[in-house]
Coordinates of C-alpha atoms and ligand atoms in Angstrom, one line a residue:
Q1 CA 4.5 26.9 7.7
Q2 CA 1.9 24.8 5.8
K3 CA 3.9 21.5 6.0
Q4 CA 4.7 22.5 9.5
T5 CA 0.7 22.5 10.4
W6 CA 0.1 19.3 8.4
D7 CA 2.8 17.5 10.5
E8 CA 1.2 19.0 13.8
V9 CA -2.7 17.9 12.8
D10 CA -1.5 14.3 11.6
L11 CA 0.3 14.1 15.1
Y12 CA -2.7 15.1 17.0
F13 CA -5.0 12.9 15.4
S14 CA -2.6 10.3 15.7
N15 CA -2.4 10.6 19.4
K16 CA -6.1 11.2 19.8
L17 CA -7.3 8.6 17.5
H18 CA -4.8 6.1 18.8
T19 CA -2.7 5.4 15.4
T20 CA 0.4 4.3 16.7
D21 CA 1.1 1.8 19.3
H22 CA 5.1 0.2 20.9
I23 CA 4.9 -2.5 18.2
M24 CA 4.2 0.1 15.3
N25 CA 6.9 2.4 16.6
S26 CA 9.1 -0.3 17.1
I27 CA 8.7 -1.3 13.5
L28 CA 9.7 2.1 12.2
K29 CA 12.7 2.2 14.5
A30 CA 14.0 -0.9 13.2
N31 CA 13.3 0.1 9.9
E32 CA 15.5 3.5 10.2
E33 CA 18.0 1.2 12.4
A34 CA 18.3 -0.9 9.0
G35 CA 18.8 2.1 6.5
L36 CA 15.5 1.6 4.9
P37 CA 14.2 4.5 3.4
A38 CA 11.1 6.2 5.4
I39 CA 8.9 5.8 2.8
D40 CA 6.2 3.5 4.3
V41 CA 2.4 5.0 5.2
S42 CA 2.4 7.4 7.9
P43 CA 0.3 5.9 11.2
N44 CA -3.0 7.7 10.6
Q45 CA -2.8 6.3 6.7
G46 CA -1.9 2.8 8.2
K47 CA -4.7 3.0 10.4
F48 CA -7.2 3.8 7.6
L49 CA -5.7 1.1 5.3
H50 CA -6.5 -1.3 8.5
L51 CA -10.1 0.1 9.0
L52 CA -10.4 0.0 5.0
A53 CA -9.9 -3.8 5.2
K54 CA -12.2 -4.2 8.2
L55 CA -14.9 -2.2 6.4
C56 CA -15.0 -4.5 3.4
G57 CA -14.6 -7.7 5.7
A58 CA -11.3 -8.7 3.8
K59 CA -10.0 -12.4 4.7
S60 CA -7.5 -12.0 1.9
I61 CA -5.1 -9.5 1.3
L62 CA -2.4 -8.7 -1.6
E63 CA 0.2 -6.0 -1.1
I64 CA 2.6 -5.1 -3.9
G65 CA 5.6 -3.2 -2.0
T66 CA 6.4 -4.7 1.3
L67 CA 9.4 -2.4 2.6
G68 CA 9.6 -3.2 6.4
G69 CA 6.2 -4.3 6.8
Y70 CA 4.5 -1.5 8.2
S71 CA 1.9 -1.4 6.2
S72 CA 1.1 -5.4 6.1
V73 CA 1.4 -5.5 9.6
W74 CA -1.6 -2.6 9.9
L75 CA -3.7 -4.4 7.1
A76 CA -2.9 -7.8 8.6
R77 CA -4.2 -6.8 12.0
A78 CA -7.6 -6.4 10.6
L79 CA -7.8 -10.0 9.3
P80 CA -10.1 -12.5 11.0
E81 CA -8.2 -15.5 12.4
E82 CA -8.4 -17.6 9.3
G83 CA -7.5 -14.6 7.2
R84 CA -4.4 -14.5 5.2
L85 CA -2.0 -11.6 3.8
I86 CA 0.7 -12.0 1.1
T87 CA 3.0 -9.0 0.3
L88 CA 5.5 -8.9 -2.8
E89 CA 8.9 -7.2 -2.1
Y90 CA 11.7 -7.1 -4.5
E91 CA 14.4 -6.0 -2.1
E92 CA 15.9 -9.4 -0.4
K93 CA 17.0 -6.8 2.8
H94 CA 13.7 -5.2 3.0
A95 CA 12.1 -8.5 3.1
K96 CA 14.4 -9.6 6.0
V97 CA 13.6 -6.7 8.1
A98 CA 10.1 -7.1 7.4
E99 CA 9.9 -10.6 8.3
A100 CA 11.4 -9.8 12.0
N101 CA 9.1 -7.0 11.9
I102 CA 6.2 -9.5 11.4
K103 CA 7.4 -11.8 13.8
K104 CA 7.7 -9.1 16.3
A105 CA 4.2 -7.9 15.5
G106 CA 2.8 -11.8 15.9
L107 CA 1.8 -12.0 12.5
A108 CA 4.0 -14.7 11.0
D109 CA 1.4 -17.1 10.8
K110 CA -1.0 -14.7 8.6
I111 CA 1.3 -13.1 6.3
S112 CA 3.8 -14.5 3.8
I113 CA 6.6 -12.3 1.9
I114 CA 7.2 -13.5 -1.8
V115 CA 10.6 -12.1 -2.6
G116 CA 11.3 -11.0 -6.5
A117 CA 10.0 -8.6 -8.9
A118 CA 6.6 -8.3 -8.5
L119 CA 5.9 -8.7 -12.2
D120 CA 7.6 -12.4 -11.8
T121 CA 5.7 -13.4 -8.9
L122 CA 2.1 -12.2 -9.6
P123 CA 1.8 -14.8 -12.3
K124 CA 2.8 -17.4 -9.8
L125 CA 0.0 -16.3 -7.6
K126 CA -2.4 -16.5 -10.5
E127 CA -1.1 -20.4 -11.2
Q128 CA -1.6 -20.9 -7.8
G129 CA -5.4 -20.4 -8.1
L130 CA -5.3 -17.1 -5.6
T131 CA -7.4 -15.1 -8.1
S132 CA -10.0 -13.6 -5.8
F133 CA -8.5 -11.2 -3.1
D134 CA -10.5 -8.8 -0.9
L135 CA -8.3 -6.1 -0.7
I136 CA -5.5 -5.3 -2.9
F137 CA -2.7 -2.6 -2.1
I138 CA -0.3 -1.0 -4.6
D139 CA 2.6 0.5 -3.2
A140 CA 5.9 -0.6 -5.1
D141 CA 7.7 0.9 -7.8
K142 CA 5.4 3.6 -9.7
V143 CA 6.6 3.2 -13.0
N144 CA 5.0 -0.4 -13.1
N145 CA 1.4 0.6 -11.6
S146 CA -0.4 0.1 -15.0
E147 CA 1.4 -3.2 -15.1
Y148 CA 0.2 -3.9 -11.3
L149 CA -3.6 -2.7 -11.9
R150 CA -3.6 -5.4 -14.8
W151 CA -2.6 -8.0 -12.3
A152 CA -4.9 -6.9 -9.5
L153 CA -7.7 -7.2 -11.8
K154 CA -6.6 -10.6 -12.7
L155 CA -6.4 -11.5 -9.1
S156 CA -10.0 -9.8 -8.4
R157 CA -13.5 -10.5 -8.0
P158 CA -16.6 -8.4 -7.9
G159 CA -16.4 -6.2 -5.3
T160 CA -12.6 -6.4 -4.6
V161 CA -11.2 -3.3 -3.4
I162 CA -8.0 -1.9 -5.0
I163 CA -6.0 0.9 -3.5
T164 CA -2.9 2.3 -5.0
D165 CA -0.6 4.9 -2.8
N166 CA 1.5 7.9 -3.9
V167 CA -0.7 8.9 -7.0
I168 CA -0.6 12.9 -6.7
R169 CA 3.2 13.5 -5.6
D170 CA 2.8 16.7 -4.6
G171 CA 0.8 17.5 -7.6
K172 CA 3.4 16.4 -10.2
V173 CA 0.8 14.2 -11.4
L174 CA -1.0 16.9 -13.3
D175 CA 2.5 17.6 -15.7
P176 CA 1.7 15.9 -18.8
D177 CA 5.4 16.7 -20.1
S178 CA 7.2 15.5 -16.8
E179 CA 10.3 13.3 -17.7
D180 CA 9.8 11.8 -13.8
P181 CA 9.2 8.0 -14.4
N182 CA 7.1 8.0 -11.3
V183 CA 4.8 10.6 -12.6
K184 CA 4.6 9.0 -15.9
G185 CA 4.0 5.7 -14.3
I186 CA 1.0 7.3 -12.4
R187 CA -0.5 9.3 -15.1
T188 CA -0.6 5.9 -17.3
F189 CA -2.3 4.1 -14.7
V190 CA -4.5 6.8 -14.3
D191 CA -5.1 7.0 -18.0
Q192 CA -5.8 2.9 -17.8
L193 CA -8.5 3.5 -15.0
S194 CA -10.0 5.9 -17.1
V195 CA -10.9 3.5 -19.5
D196 CA -11.4 0.1 -17.8
P197 CA -14.8 -0.6 -17.4
R198 CA -14.3 -3.5 -15.0
I199 CA -13.4 -0.8 -12.0
D200 CA -15.1 1.9 -10.4
S201 CA -12.4 4.6 -8.8
T202 CA -12.0 7.8 -7.0
V203 CA -8.9 9.6 -5.6
M204 CA -8.4 10.8 -1.8
Q205 CA -5.9 13.5 -1.7
T206 CA -3.9 13.2 1.6
V207 CA -1.4 15.6 3.3
G208 CA 0.6 15.2 6.5
M209 CA 4.1 14.1 7.7
K210 CA 4.5 12.3 4.3
G211 CA 3.9 15.8 2.4
Y212 CA 1.0 16.2 0.1
D213 CA 0.1 12.7 -1.6
G214 CA -2.6 10.8 -2.1
F215 CA -4.7 7.0 -2.8
V216 CA -6.8 5.9 -5.9
I217 CA -9.4 3.8 -4.3
G218 CA -11.3 1.5 -6.5
R219 CA -13.7 -1.4 -6.5
V220 CA -14.0 -4.3 -9.0
K221 CA -17.2 -4.2 -10.7
Q222 CA -19.9 -6.9 -10.9
Ligands
SAM301 N1 3.7 -0.5 1.4 C1 5.0 -0.3 2.3 C2 4.4 0.6 3.8 O1 3.7 1.4 3.6 O2 5.1 0.1 4.6 C3 6.0 1.0 1.7 C4 6.0 0.2 0.3 S1 7.9 1.1 -0.3 C5 6.9 2.7 -0.7 C6 7.7 0.4 -1.9 C7 8.8 -1.0 -2.1 O3 8.6 -1.9 -3.0 C8 10.2 -1.0 -1.7 O4 10.3 -1.6 -0.4 C9 10.7 -1.5 -2.7 O5 12.0 -2.3 -2.4 C10 9.6 -2.2 -3.5 N2 9.7 -2.5 -4.8 C11 10.2 -1.8 -6.0 N3 10.1 -2.2 -7.3 C12 9.7 -3.6 -6.8 C13 9.5 -4.8 -7.6 N4 9.6 -4.6 -9.0 N5 8.5 -5.6 -7.4 C14 8.1 -5.6 -5.9 N6 8.8 -4.7 -5.1 C15 9.4 -3.6 -5.5

């Protein structure tokens, strides 16, 4: 019953606040047809990411975890003409689907997909001097979240927004004895945030069509 209410409320706001359109719907459809797991952000969350990018005036965005490019398109739609988004994806197949979706959304000139394990491709961004992204979205394999945070900080400037998805996991984040590698990954990430003096953060718990989860939102300090 509770989950049904969350779903209905999600849909109500999605319809009222126009958090979807035919392109975004067609991306989800293409992902489903290609057999990708439905682990993209929801339409309301996608619009939230979009607004966050607008609110911080992002011109350069880094995303770790592309899947079919659903969140990439939401974020890239917030960019100005000269803005760019780089998204990192491990699975060749996901990257191919994302590439087609991004083209369909008319954003091929703004979004670059880099295929490979993010821990291999992140150092290359640093080598290229890409060290001051305005916004970084961490949404890949949760076991590596604390490594991703470390890299995000290396690729940031004061004021960079770093946002990380799936940090609540139905409340499982509370369990210190969890054997679930994803939960362990999130807990290590949170431990690291709690002692890192370089970033100021908070959590936003979310409910809706993606269940009970949440984002950690941080801002790199001066
Ligand atoms: N951000 C996407 C969205 O909302 O539309 C969803 C991303 S999905 C939750 C996580 C993605 O991270 C998957 O496509 C997965 O293949 C990718 N991934 C897993 N391990 C990775 C790694 N080591 N490096 C880069 N990407 C990885």
